[in-house]
Amino acid sequence: MLPASNSGRVYAVLLILLGMAPFITSWIDQPFYLDLLSRALILAIAASSLNLILGYGGMVSLGHAAYLGIGAYCVGIPAYYDIYNGWIHLGLTIVVSASFAFLTGLIILRTKAVYFIMITLAFSQMVYFTFVSLEEYGGDDGLVIYLRSEFPSWLSMEGATALYYWIFGALVLTLLVIYRLVYSRFGRVIVGSKFNEERMQSLGFNTYRYRLTCYVISGVLCGIAGMLLGNFTSFISPEMMGWTRSGELIFMVVMGGASSFFGPLIGTSAFVFLEQYLPEIMKTINPSWHEYWHLPFGVLLVCLVLFGKGGIHGWLSRFDKDGDVK
Amino acid sequence: MTDSILKVTALNKSFGGIHATRDLHLEVTRGDIHAIIGPNGAGKTTLISQLSGQLKPSSGSIEFERKDITRLTTAKRARSGLARSFQITSVVMPLTLLENVMLAVQGTSGHSFRFWKPVKQDQQMVSAAMNSLTEVGLQDRADKIAAEVSHGEQRQLEVAMALAMKPRLLLLDEPMAGMGVEESQHMVDILKKLKEKCTILLIEHDMDAVFKLADQLSVLVDGHIIASNTVENIRANQEVQRAYLGEQHA
Ligand SMILES: Nc1ncnc2c1ncn2[C@@H]1O[C@H](COP(=O)(O)OP(=O)(O)O)[C@@H](O)[C@H]1O
Ligand SMILES: [Mg+2]
């Protein structure tokens, strides 16, 4: 099902390596890398969900981190009441993020361009401040989740390796869903509407309904990433849905290459590892510099946007003849 | 009594101070090629956009196959058999010609809340789209990206997409805009063939083409139709000569 191109092969090898990661990290005795990878893959699910609307649908949301928060609190709040059943957590995540995406989407999808960005930002800030004001659930200080979501033993999240495979499985499923979606009848309407919505309407498509549905699917996928993030960090706070988080998700998508299938995974991995190691690299240059890692990071991003058209994926696929998927 | 497929009554449209359509009456007979001519800025595109639903009229009514469609959305009109092409080429540029036409087939064949099966595996859709491309002579260019083919071919693609919707009334807004002599002649041949399939409301500047194709002719000046008749009668009409034909054929 994957393109038989050079970049396609690179990605296939990457997925296989990711599948073996727990063995590799325990073999080289570096469990910390598994943690780093777990975080990267969770964010890759979130970034891929954003890529579905941003890259394929042309809907630039600056509020997608709200769904990370919603998913995490759908674990945290039940856990606060000693409800640890994983199916309840997952079901709640899906229902709440779908409802939120649908209700806000009704309004958001009537707007375009800058207004679209501003209104997604506004709605996510509303969620942010709602959770800040919920004193019962820790408000600003957040919540500690003492136990992970409970699933039957074959699906258990207990232990770093089991949780990693949960995350890896969720990522593979998300990528599969997006891949099938983009080339289906539904996906064609979404891609067509990105480039020429007026024409799509005159071809008989009620583009509003299709785009709204796409927005809801994206929100649910990102909500599930949030549910995993809650389990992974075991400490959640409104900070995880702040607008800077949403901005970072956009960075990850753009860095990897928007509207490319594996772009968000690559961009997210690059982001997480730079976030981890840039401060240390800065420190070796000058011990007092480690706080300024955002500076070279920013410069790197600007260069990618200016010179690396199509992000890291775009750079990789220069080695292909068949070009990009649309 | 003739069978009228489209009936426009007392249509008005203003943009702020500009009265682009004023008290416009028009009746199109099923099976005809009905051409609308008129100078630049007369309101031809504005009329088409109201017929296809992109613009809301200020007042008046539009009946398609005896049903009032004045308040229907563009998408609903398209699904009920009314297709348009655009004066300024409007296709999905990064997609191939085949993918563009497949969108047109898809838009008028059931809903698209189908999330799993790749459209390219839908043989019925592919062959329907290929048929439309063949009708306009683009069958060998199917896999080219729309942005990368010639202007003339993009104009043909416009028509192929409208055609793929299997419309009963086709609204063509200057299909030959910007075309060379040879390309125009090719388009005339395509439209002659299309006449067998559906009624066509044709907006066109090229008078030779209009005289070759049209059964009925309406003259639009300043947002108002000043004459509507058979091609022969219009050619004889003094007022039309003065208002429009005179300028070009002086
Ligand atoms: N969206 C718009 N806003 C304001 N004025 C418009 C708009 N569209 C068309 N017009 C004006 O309406 C008149 C008719 O335009 P149009 O229908 O494009 O003419 P035609 O297609 O016959 O050349 C012109 O004076 C034009 O400037
Ligand atoms: Mg015009």
Coordinates of C-alpha atoms and ligand atoms in Angstrom, one line a residue:
Chain A
M1 CA 0.0 0.0 0.0
L2 CA 3.0 2.3 0.4
P3 CA 4.5 4.1 -2.6
A4 CA 7.4 2.1 -3.9
S5 CA 9.6 5.2 -3.9
N6 CA 12.8 5.8 -2.2
S7 CA 11.2 8.0 0.5
G8 CA 8.5 5.3 0.8
R9 CA 11.2 2.7 1.6
V10 CA 12.9 5.0 4.1
Y11 CA 9.5 5.3 5.9
A12 CA 8.8 1.6 5.8
V13 CA 12.2 0.9 7.5
L14 CA 11.4 3.7 10.0
L15 CA 8.1 2.1 11.0
I16 CA 9.8 -1.3 11.4
L17 CA 12.5 0.2 13.6
L18 CA 9.9 2.0 15.6
G19 CA 8.1 -1.3 16.1
M20 CA 11.3 -2.8 17.5
A21 CA 12.2 0.2 19.6
P22 CA 11.5 -1.4 23.0
F23 CA 14.0 -4.2 22.3
I24 CA 16.6 -1.8 20.9
T25 CA 16.4 0.6 23.9
S26 CA 16.5 -2.2 26.4
W27 CA 19.4 -3.9 24.5
I28 CA 21.5 -0.7 24.6
D29 CA 20.2 -0.1 28.2
Q30 CA 18.7 3.3 27.6
P31 CA 15.1 3.2 28.8
F32 CA 15.0 7.0 28.6
Y33 CA 15.0 6.8 24.8
L34 CA 11.8 4.8 24.9
D35 CA 10.2 7.6 27.0
L36 CA 11.4 10.2 24.4
L37 CA 10.0 8.0 21.6
S38 CA 6.7 7.5 23.4
R39 CA 6.2 11.2 23.7
A40 CA 7.3 11.8 20.0
L41 CA 4.8 9.2 18.8
I42 CA 1.9 10.6 20.8
L43 CA 2.6 14.0 19.4
A44 CA 2.9 12.4 15.9
I45 CA -0.7 11.2 16.3
A46 CA -1.7 14.7 17.2
A47 CA 0.3 16.3 14.3
S48 CA -1.1 13.8 11.8
S49 CA -4.6 14.6 12.9
L50 CA -3.8 18.2 12.4
N51 CA -2.3 17.5 9.0
L52 CA -5.6 15.9 7.9
I53 CA -7.3 19.3 8.2
L54 CA -4.3 21.6 7.6
G55 CA -2.3 19.8 5.0
Y56 CA -5.1 18.0 3.1
G57 CA -8.0 20.2 3.9
G58 CA -6.3 23.7 4.0
M59 CA -7.9 24.4 7.4
V60 CA -5.2 26.1 9.6
S61 CA -6.2 25.5 13.2
L62 CA -4.4 27.3 15.9
G63 CA -6.4 25.5 18.5
H64 CA -5.7 21.8 18.0
A65 CA -3.9 21.4 21.4
A66 CA -7.4 21.8 23.0
Y67 CA -8.1 18.2 21.9
L68 CA -4.9 17.0 23.6
G69 CA -6.2 18.6 26.8
I70 CA -9.7 17.2 26.3
G71 CA -8.4 13.7 25.8
A72 CA -6.1 14.0 28.9
Y73 CA -8.8 15.3 31.1
C74 CA -11.1 12.5 29.9
V75 CA -8.6 10.2 31.7
G76 CA -7.8 12.6 34.6
I77 CA -11.4 13.5 35.7
P78 CA -12.7 9.9 35.9
A79 CA -9.5 8.9 37.6
Y80 CA -10.1 11.6 40.2
Y81 CA -13.3 9.8 41.0
D82 CA -11.5 6.4 41.1
I83 CA -12.9 5.4 37.7
Y84 CA -10.1 3.7 35.9
N85 CA -11.9 1.6 33.3
G86 CA -10.0 2.3 30.0
W87 CA -13.1 1.8 27.8
I88 CA -14.9 4.5 29.8
H89 CA -11.8 6.8 29.3
L90 CA -11.6 6.0 25.6
G91 CA -15.4 6.3 25.0
L92 CA -15.5 9.6 26.9
T93 CA -12.6 10.9 24.9
I94 CA -14.3 10.1 21.6
V95 CA -17.7 11.5 22.6
V96 CA -16.4 14.7 24.2
S97 CA -13.9 15.6 21.5
A98 CA -16.4 14.7 18.7
S99 CA -19.0 16.9 20.3
F100 CA -16.6 19.8 20.9
A101 CA -15.3 19.6 17.3
F102 CA -18.9 19.4 16.0
L103 CA -20.3 22.3 18.0
T104 CA -17.4 24.6 17.5
G105 CA -16.9 23.4 13.9
L106 CA -20.5 24.6 13.1
I107 CA -19.2 28.1 13.5
I108 CA -15.5 27.7 12.7
L109 CA -16.2 26.2 9.2
R110 CA -18.2 29.3 8.2
T111 CA -15.0 31.3 8.3
K112 CA -12.0 31.4 6.1
A113 CA -8.2 32.2 6.2
V114 CA -7.2 34.5 9.1
Y115 CA -10.7 34.4 10.6
F116 CA -10.5 30.6 10.7
I117 CA -7.1 30.8 12.6
M118 CA -8.4 33.3 15.0
I119 CA -11.7 31.5 15.8
T120 CA -10.0 28.2 16.4
L121 CA -7.6 30.0 18.7
A122 CA -10.5 31.6 20.5
F123 CA -12.3 28.4 21.1
S124 CA -9.2 26.6 22.4
Q125 CA -8.6 29.5 24.8
M126 CA -12.1 29.1 26.1
V127 CA -11.4 25.5 26.9
Y128 CA -8.0 26.5 28.4
F129 CA -9.6 29.0 30.8
T130 CA -12.5 26.7 31.6
F131 CA -10.0 24.1 33.0
V132 CA -8.0 26.8 34.7
S133 CA -11.1 27.9 36.6
L134 CA -12.1 24.3 37.6
E135 CA -10.7 24.4 41.1
E136 CA -12.1 21.0 41.8
Y137 CA -9.8 19.4 39.3
G138 CA -6.7 21.4 40.3
G139 CA -7.3 24.5 38.2
D140 CA -4.0 26.0 37.2
D141 CA -2.0 23.3 39.1
G142 CA -3.4 20.4 37.2
L143 CA -4.2 16.9 38.3
V144 CA -2.1 13.8 39.1
I145 CA -3.3 10.6 37.5
Y146 CA -2.2 7.8 39.9
L147 CA -3.1 4.8 37.7
R148 CA -3.2 4.2 34.0
S149 CA -6.4 3.4 32.1
E150 CA -7.3 -0.2 32.8
F151 CA -7.8 -2.5 29.9
P152 CA -8.1 -6.3 29.6
S153 CA -4.6 -7.9 30.1
W154 CA -3.9 -8.3 26.4
L155 CA -4.4 -4.6 25.9
S156 CA -2.9 -3.5 29.2
M157 CA -1.0 -0.2 29.4
E158 CA 1.0 -1.1 32.5
G159 CA 4.8 -0.7 32.1
A160 CA 6.7 1.4 29.6
T161 CA 6.8 -1.2 26.9
A162 CA 3.1 -2.0 26.9
L163 CA 2.3 1.7 26.9
Y164 CA 4.7 2.2 24.0
Y165 CA 3.0 -0.5 22.0
W166 CA -0.4 1.1 22.7
I167 CA 1.0 4.3 21.4
F168 CA 2.7 2.7 18.4
G169 CA -0.5 0.8 17.5
A170 CA -2.6 4.0 17.8
L171 CA -0.2 5.8 15.5
V172 CA -0.2 3.0 12.9
L173 CA -4.0 2.9 13.0
T174 CA -4.2 6.7 12.7
L175 CA -1.9 6.7 9.7
L176 CA -3.9 3.9 8.1
V177 CA -7.1 5.8 8.6
I178 CA -5.7 9.0 7.2
Y179 CA -4.2 7.2 4.2
R180 CA -7.5 5.5 3.3
L181 CA -9.5 8.6 3.9
V182 CA -7.4 10.8 1.7
Y183 CA -7.9 8.7 -1.4
S184 CA -11.6 7.8 -0.7
R185 CA -14.5 9.7 -2.1
F186 CA -14.7 11.7 1.1
G187 CA -11.0 12.6 0.9
R188 CA -11.2 13.7 -2.7
V189 CA -13.9 16.2 -1.6
I190 CA -11.7 17.5 1.2
V191 CA -8.6 17.9 -1.1
G192 CA -10.7 19.5 -3.9
S193 CA -12.2 22.0 -1.4
K194 CA -8.8 23.0 -0.2
F195 CA -7.9 24.2 -3.7
N196 CA -11.2 25.4 -5.1
E197 CA -14.2 25.3 -2.8
E198 CA -16.4 27.3 -5.1
R199 CA -15.9 24.9 -8.0
M200 CA -16.6 21.9 -5.7
Q201 CA -19.9 23.4 -4.8
S202 CA -20.8 23.9 -8.4
L203 CA -20.0 20.3 -8.9
G204 CA -22.7 19.4 -6.4
F205 CA -20.8 19.0 -3.2
N206 CA -22.1 20.5 0.0
T207 CA -18.5 21.3 1.0
Y208 CA -19.5 22.6 4.5
R209 CA -20.8 19.2 5.6
Y210 CA -17.8 17.3 4.3
R211 CA -15.3 19.8 5.8
L212 CA -17.2 19.7 9.1
T213 CA -17.1 15.9 9.2
C214 CA -13.3 16.0 8.4
Y215 CA -12.8 18.5 11.3
V216 CA -14.7 16.2 13.7
I217 CA -12.6 13.2 12.6
S218 CA -9.4 15.2 13.1
G219 CA -10.6 16.3 16.6
V220 CA -11.3 12.7 17.7
L221 CA -7.9 11.5 16.5
C222 CA -6.2 14.3 18.4
G223 CA -8.4 13.6 21.4
I224 CA -7.1 10.0 21.4
A225 CA -3.6 11.3 21.4
G226 CA -4.5 13.4 24.4
M227 CA -5.9 10.3 26.2
L228 CA -2.5 8.6 25.6
L229 CA -0.6 11.7 26.7
G230 CA -2.6 11.7 30.0
N231 CA -1.6 8.1 30.6
F232 CA 2.0 8.8 29.6
T233 CA 2.7 11.9 31.7
S234 CA 0.4 10.9 34.6
F235 CA 0.3 14.6 35.4
I236 CA -2.0 16.9 33.4
S237 CA -2.7 20.6 33.5
P238 CA -4.3 23.2 31.3
E239 CA -0.9 24.2 30.1
M240 CA -0.9 21.3 27.7
M241 CA -3.7 22.9 25.7
G242 CA -2.3 26.5 25.7
W243 CA -2.0 28.2 22.3
T244 CA 1.7 27.8 22.2
R245 CA 1.1 24.0 22.2
S246 CA -1.1 24.4 19.2
G247 CA 1.5 26.5 17.5
E248 CA 4.1 23.8 18.2
L249 CA 1.8 21.2 16.5
I250 CA 1.7 23.5 13.4
F251 CA 5.5 23.6 13.5
M252 CA 5.7 19.9 13.6
V253 CA 3.4 19.6 10.6
V254 CA 5.2 22.2 8.6
M255 CA 8.7 21.0 9.6
G256 CA 7.8 17.5 8.4
G257 CA 6.0 18.7 5.3
A258 CA 2.3 19.5 5.2
S259 CA 0.0 17.3 3.1
S260 CA 2.6 14.6 3.0
F261 CA 1.6 11.4 4.7
F262 CA 4.6 10.7 6.9
G263 CA 5.6 14.4 7.2
P264 CA 4.0 14.9 10.7
L265 CA 5.7 11.8 12.1
I266 CA 9.1 13.1 10.8
G267 CA 8.5 16.6 11.9
T268 CA 7.3 15.6 15.4
S269 CA 10.3 13.3 15.9
A270 CA 12.7 16.1 14.8
F271 CA 10.9 18.5 17.1
V272 CA 11.0 16.3 20.2
F273 CA 14.6 15.4 19.8
L274 CA 15.7 19.0 19.1
E275 CA 13.7 20.2 22.1
Q276 CA 15.6 17.6 24.2
Y277 CA 19.1 18.0 22.8
L278 CA 19.4 21.6 21.6
P279 CA 19.7 22.9 25.1
E280 CA 22.5 20.5 25.8
I281 CA 24.3 21.3 22.6
M282 CA 24.0 25.0 23.5
K283 CA 25.4 24.3 26.9
T284 CA 28.5 22.6 25.6
I285 CA 29.2 25.8 23.5
N286 CA 28.7 28.1 26.5
P287 CA 27.4 26.9 29.9
S288 CA 25.1 29.8 30.2
W289 CA 23.4 29.4 26.8
H290 CA 21.2 26.4 27.4
E291 CA 18.2 28.6 28.0
Y292 CA 18.5 30.1 24.6
W293 CA 17.9 27.0 22.6
H294 CA 14.7 28.6 21.1
L295 CA 17.0 30.9 19.1
P296 CA 18.8 28.3 16.9
F297 CA 15.5 26.4 16.8
G298 CA 13.7 29.4 15.4
V299 CA 16.5 30.0 12.8
L300 CA 16.3 26.3 11.8
L301 CA 12.5 26.6 11.3
V302 CA 12.8 29.8 9.3
C303 CA 15.4 28.1 7.0
L304 CA 13.1 25.1 6.6
V305 CA 10.2 27.2 5.6
L306 CA 12.3 29.4 3.3
F307 CA 14.5 26.8 1.6
G308 CA 13.1 23.4 2.4
K309 CA 9.9 23.6 0.4
G310 CA 7.7 20.7 1.6
G311 CA 9.6 20.3 4.9
I312 CA 11.8 17.3 5.7
H313 CA 9.5 15.0 3.6
G314 CA 9.9 17.4 0.7
W315 CA 13.7 17.1 1.0
L316 CA 13.6 13.3 1.2
S317 CA 11.3 13.0 -1.8
R318 CA 13.7 14.9 -4.1
F319 CA 15.2 11.4 -4.4
D320 CA 11.9 10.2 -5.9
K321 CA 10.8 10.4 -9.4
D322 CA 7.1 10.2 -8.7
G323 CA 6.8 13.2 -6.5
D324 CA 4.3 13.9 -3.8
V325 CA 0.9 12.5 -3.0
K326 CA -2.0 15.0 -3.4
Chain B
M1 CA -46.7 25.0 -26.5
T2 CA -43.0 24.7 -26.4
D3 CA -41.3 22.9 -23.5
S4 CA -39.4 25.5 -21.5
I5 CA -36.6 24.2 -19.3
L6 CA -35.6 27.5 -17.7
K7 CA -37.7 30.5 -17.0
V8 CA -36.4 33.7 -15.4
T9 CA -38.9 36.3 -14.3
A10 CA -38.2 39.9 -13.3
L11 CA -34.7 39.2 -12.1
N12 CA -32.8 42.0 -10.4
K13 CA -29.3 42.2 -8.9
S14 CA -27.4 45.2 -7.6
F15 CA -23.9 45.5 -6.2
G16 CA -24.2 48.6 -4.1
G17 CA -24.9 51.3 -6.8
I18 CA -24.3 49.0 -9.8
H19 CA -27.5 47.6 -11.2
A20 CA -26.0 44.5 -12.9
T21 CA -29.2 42.7 -13.7
R22 CA -32.4 44.8 -14.2
D23 CA -35.9 43.4 -14.7
L24 CA -34.5 40.5 -16.7
H25 CA -36.9 38.0 -18.4
L26 CA -35.7 34.9 -20.2
E27 CA -37.1 31.6 -21.3
V28 CA -35.0 28.7 -22.7
T29 CA -36.6 25.9 -24.7
R30 CA -35.5 22.4 -24.1
G31 CA -33.1 21.0 -26.7
D32 CA -32.0 24.4 -27.9
I33 CA -28.6 26.1 -27.9
H34 CA -29.6 29.5 -26.6
A35 CA -26.9 32.1 -26.9
I36 CA -26.6 35.3 -24.9
I37 CA -24.6 38.1 -26.4
G38 CA -23.9 41.5 -25.1
P39 CA -21.0 44.0 -24.6
N40 CA -18.5 43.6 -21.8
G41 CA -19.9 44.5 -18.4
A42 CA -23.5 43.9 -19.7
G43 CA -24.1 41.4 -16.8
K44 CA -23.8 38.1 -18.6
T45 CA -21.6 36.4 -16.0
T46 CA -23.7 37.9 -13.2
L47 CA -26.8 36.3 -14.8
I48 CA -25.1 32.9 -15.0
S49 CA -23.9 33.1 -11.4
Q50 CA -27.5 33.7 -10.3
L51 CA -28.8 30.8 -12.4
S52 CA -26.2 28.5 -10.9
G53 CA -26.5 29.8 -7.4
Q54 CA -23.2 31.5 -6.6
L55 CA -25.0 34.9 -6.4
K56 CA -28.3 35.6 -4.7
P57 CA -30.7 37.8 -6.8
S58 CA -32.0 41.0 -5.2
S59 CA -35.4 40.1 -6.5
G60 CA -37.2 38.0 -9.1
S61 CA -37.5 34.2 -9.6
I62 CA -35.8 31.4 -11.5
E63 CA -37.7 28.2 -12.5
F64 CA -35.8 25.1 -13.6
E65 CA -38.0 22.4 -15.1
R66 CA -41.1 24.2 -13.6
K67 CA -39.6 24.1 -10.1
D68 CA -38.7 27.3 -8.3
I69 CA -35.0 27.1 -7.6
T70 CA -34.4 30.7 -6.6
R71 CA -33.5 29.7 -3.1
L72 CA -31.6 26.5 -3.6
T73 CA -27.8 26.3 -2.9
T74 CA -25.4 25.9 -5.7
A75 CA -24.7 22.3 -4.8
K76 CA -28.4 21.3 -4.8
R77 CA -28.9 22.9 -8.2
A78 CA -25.9 21.0 -9.6
R79 CA -27.3 17.7 -8.3
S80 CA -30.7 18.5 -9.8
G81 CA -29.3 18.8 -13.3
L82 CA -28.0 22.3 -13.8
A83 CA -24.2 22.6 -14.5
R84 CA -22.0 25.5 -15.3
S85 CA -18.6 26.3 -16.6
F86 CA -16.6 29.3 -15.7
Q87 CA -15.4 32.2 -17.9
I88 CA -12.2 32.3 -15.9
T89 CA -11.0 28.7 -15.8
S90 CA -11.9 27.2 -12.4
V91 CA -10.6 23.7 -11.9
V92 CA -8.6 22.0 -9.2
M93 CA -5.2 22.9 -10.6
P94 CA -2.9 20.5 -8.7
L95 CA -5.0 17.5 -9.7
T96 CA -4.8 15.6 -13.0
L97 CA -7.4 16.1 -15.7
L98 CA -8.9 12.7 -14.9
E99 CA -9.1 13.4 -11.2
N100 CA -10.8 16.7 -11.9
V101 CA -13.5 15.1 -14.1
M102 CA -13.9 12.3 -11.6
L103 CA -14.8 14.9 -9.0
A104 CA -17.5 16.1 -11.4
V105 CA -18.8 12.5 -11.8
Q106 CA -18.6 12.0 -8.0
G107 CA -20.5 15.2 -7.2
T108 CA -23.6 14.1 -9.0
S109 CA -23.6 10.4 -8.2
G110 CA -24.7 9.8 -4.7
H111 CA -23.2 11.2 -1.4
S112 CA -19.5 11.1 -0.7
F113 CA -19.6 10.0 3.0
R114 CA -17.6 7.0 1.9
F115 CA -14.3 6.9 3.7
W116 CA -12.4 3.7 2.9
K117 CA -12.4 2.6 -0.8
P118 CA -10.0 4.5 -3.1
V119 CA -11.9 6.3 -5.8
K120 CA -9.4 5.1 -8.4
Q121 CA -10.6 1.6 -7.9
D122 CA -14.2 2.5 -8.8
Q123 CA -14.2 1.4 -12.4
Q124 CA -17.6 2.9 -13.1
M125 CA -16.5 6.3 -12.1
V126 CA -13.2 6.1 -14.0
S127 CA -14.9 5.1 -17.2
A128 CA -17.6 7.7 -16.9
A129 CA -14.9 10.3 -16.4
M130 CA -12.9 9.0 -19.4
N131 CA -16.0 9.2 -21.5
S132 CA -16.3 12.9 -20.8
L133 CA -12.7 13.5 -21.5
T134 CA -13.0 11.6 -24.8
E135 CA -16.0 13.8 -25.8
V136 CA -13.9 16.9 -25.6
G137 CA -10.8 15.2 -27.1
L138 CA -8.7 15.1 -24.0
Q139 CA -8.5 11.3 -23.6
D140 CA -4.7 11.2 -24.2
R141 CA -4.1 13.9 -21.6
A142 CA -5.9 12.3 -18.7
D143 CA -2.9 11.9 -16.5
K144 CA -1.5 15.4 -16.9
I145 CA -1.8 17.9 -14.1
A146 CA -4.4 20.6 -14.8
A147 CA -2.0 23.4 -14.0
E148 CA 0.5 22.2 -16.6
V149 CA -1.7 21.8 -19.7
S150 CA -2.4 24.6 -22.2
H151 CA -5.0 27.3 -21.8
G152 CA -7.1 25.7 -24.6
E153 CA -7.0 22.3 -22.9
Q154 CA -8.0 23.9 -19.6
R155 CA -11.0 25.4 -21.3
Q156 CA -11.9 21.9 -22.7
L157 CA -11.5 20.5 -19.2
E158 CA -14.0 23.0 -18.0
V159 CA -16.5 21.7 -20.5
A160 CA -15.7 18.0 -19.8
M161 CA -16.3 18.6 -16.1
A162 CA -19.7 20.3 -16.7
L163 CA -20.5 17.4 -19.1
A164 CA -19.5 14.7 -16.6
M165 CA -22.3 16.0 -14.3
K166 CA -24.8 14.7 -16.9
P167 CA -26.8 18.0 -16.7
R168 CA -30.0 18.6 -18.5
L169 CA -29.1 22.3 -18.7
L170 CA -25.5 23.4 -19.3
L171 CA -24.5 27.0 -18.6
L172 CA -21.4 27.8 -20.5
D173 CA -19.7 31.2 -19.8
E174 CA -17.5 32.1 -22.7
P175 CA -16.1 28.6 -23.3
M176 CA -13.9 30.0 -26.1
A177 CA -12.4 32.9 -24.0
G178 CA -8.8 33.4 -24.9
M179 CA -8.7 30.6 -27.5
G180 CA -7.0 30.7 -30.9
V181 CA -8.9 30.2 -34.2
E182 CA -8.2 26.5 -34.4
E183 CA -9.0 25.8 -30.8
S184 CA -12.3 27.8 -31.2
Q185 CA -13.3 25.7 -34.2
H186 CA -12.6 22.6 -32.2
M187 CA -14.8 23.9 -29.4
V188 CA -17.6 24.6 -31.9
D189 CA -17.4 21.0 -33.0
I190 CA -17.6 19.8 -29.4
L191 CA -20.6 22.0 -28.6
K192 CA -22.4 20.8 -31.7
K193 CA -22.1 17.2 -30.4
L194 CA -23.2 18.2 -27.0
K195 CA -26.4 19.6 -28.3
E196 CA -27.7 16.0 -28.7
K197 CA -27.3 15.5 -25.0
C198 CA -28.6 18.6 -23.2
T199 CA -29.9 22.1 -23.5
I200 CA -27.2 24.7 -23.6
L201 CA -27.3 28.3 -22.5
L202 CA -24.2 29.7 -24.2
I203 CA -22.5 33.0 -23.5
E204 CA -20.1 33.9 -26.2
H205 CA -18.3 36.8 -27.7
D206 CA -17.2 35.1 -30.9
M207 CA -20.1 36.0 -33.3
D208 CA -19.1 33.5 -35.9
A209 CA -19.4 30.7 -33.4
V210 CA -22.7 32.0 -32.1
F211 CA -24.2 32.1 -35.6
K212 CA -22.9 28.6 -36.3
L213 CA -24.3 27.1 -33.1
A214 CA -27.3 28.9 -31.7
D215 CA -31.0 28.3 -32.3
Q216 CA -32.2 31.2 -30.1
L217 CA -30.4 34.4 -29.4
S218 CA -30.9 36.9 -26.6
V219 CA -29.2 40.3 -26.5
L220 CA -28.2 41.6 -23.1
V221 CA -27.4 45.2 -22.7
D222 CA -27.0 47.0 -19.3
G223 CA -28.4 44.1 -17.4
H224 CA -31.6 43.9 -19.4
I225 CA -32.6 41.6 -22.3
I226 CA -33.5 43.9 -25.1
A227 CA -34.4 41.2 -27.7
S228 CA -34.8 37.4 -27.7
N229 CA -35.6 35.6 -30.9
T230 CA -34.4 33.2 -33.5
V231 CA -30.9 33.9 -34.9
E232 CA -32.3 35.1 -38.2
N233 CA -34.8 37.5 -36.7
I234 CA -32.2 39.0 -34.4
R235 CA -29.8 39.6 -37.3
A236 CA -32.6 41.6 -38.9
N237 CA -33.5 43.6 -35.8
Q238 CA -32.5 47.3 -36.1
E239 CA -32.2 48.0 -32.4
V240 CA -29.8 45.1 -31.9
Q241 CA -27.7 46.3 -34.8
R242 CA -27.3 49.6 -33.1
A243 CA -26.8 48.3 -29.6
Y244 CA -24.4 45.6 -30.2
L245 CA -23.8 44.0 -33.6
G246 CA -23.2 47.4 -35.1
E247 CA -20.1 47.9 -33.0
Q248 CA -18.5 44.7 -34.1
H249 CA -19.6 44.3 -37.6
A250 CA -19.4 47.9 -38.7
Ligands
LIG1 N1 -19.0 41.0 -7.3 C1 -19.2 42.2 -7.8 N2 -19.2 43.3 -7.1 C2 -19.5 44.5 -7.7 N3 -19.7 44.7 -9.0 C3 -19.8 43.6 -9.8 C4 -19.5 42.3 -9.3 N4 -19.6 41.4 -10.3 C5 -19.9 42.1 -11.4 N5 -20.0 43.4 -11.1 C6 -20.3 44.5 -12.0 O1 -21.5 44.1 -12.7 C7 -21.5 44.4 -14.0 C8 -21.7 43.2 -14.9 O2 -20.5 42.4 -14.8 P1 -20.5 40.9 -15.5 O3 -21.7 40.2 -15.2 O4 -19.2 40.3 -15.1 O5 -20.4 41.3 -17.1 P2 -20.2 40.5 -18.3 O6 -20.0 39.0 -17.9 O7 -21.4 40.7 -19.2 O8 -18.9 41.0 -19.0 C9 -20.1 45.1 -14.3 O9 -20.3 46.5 -14.2 C10 -19.3 44.6 -13.1 O10 -18.3 45.6 -12.8
MG2 MG -18.4 37.7 -18.1

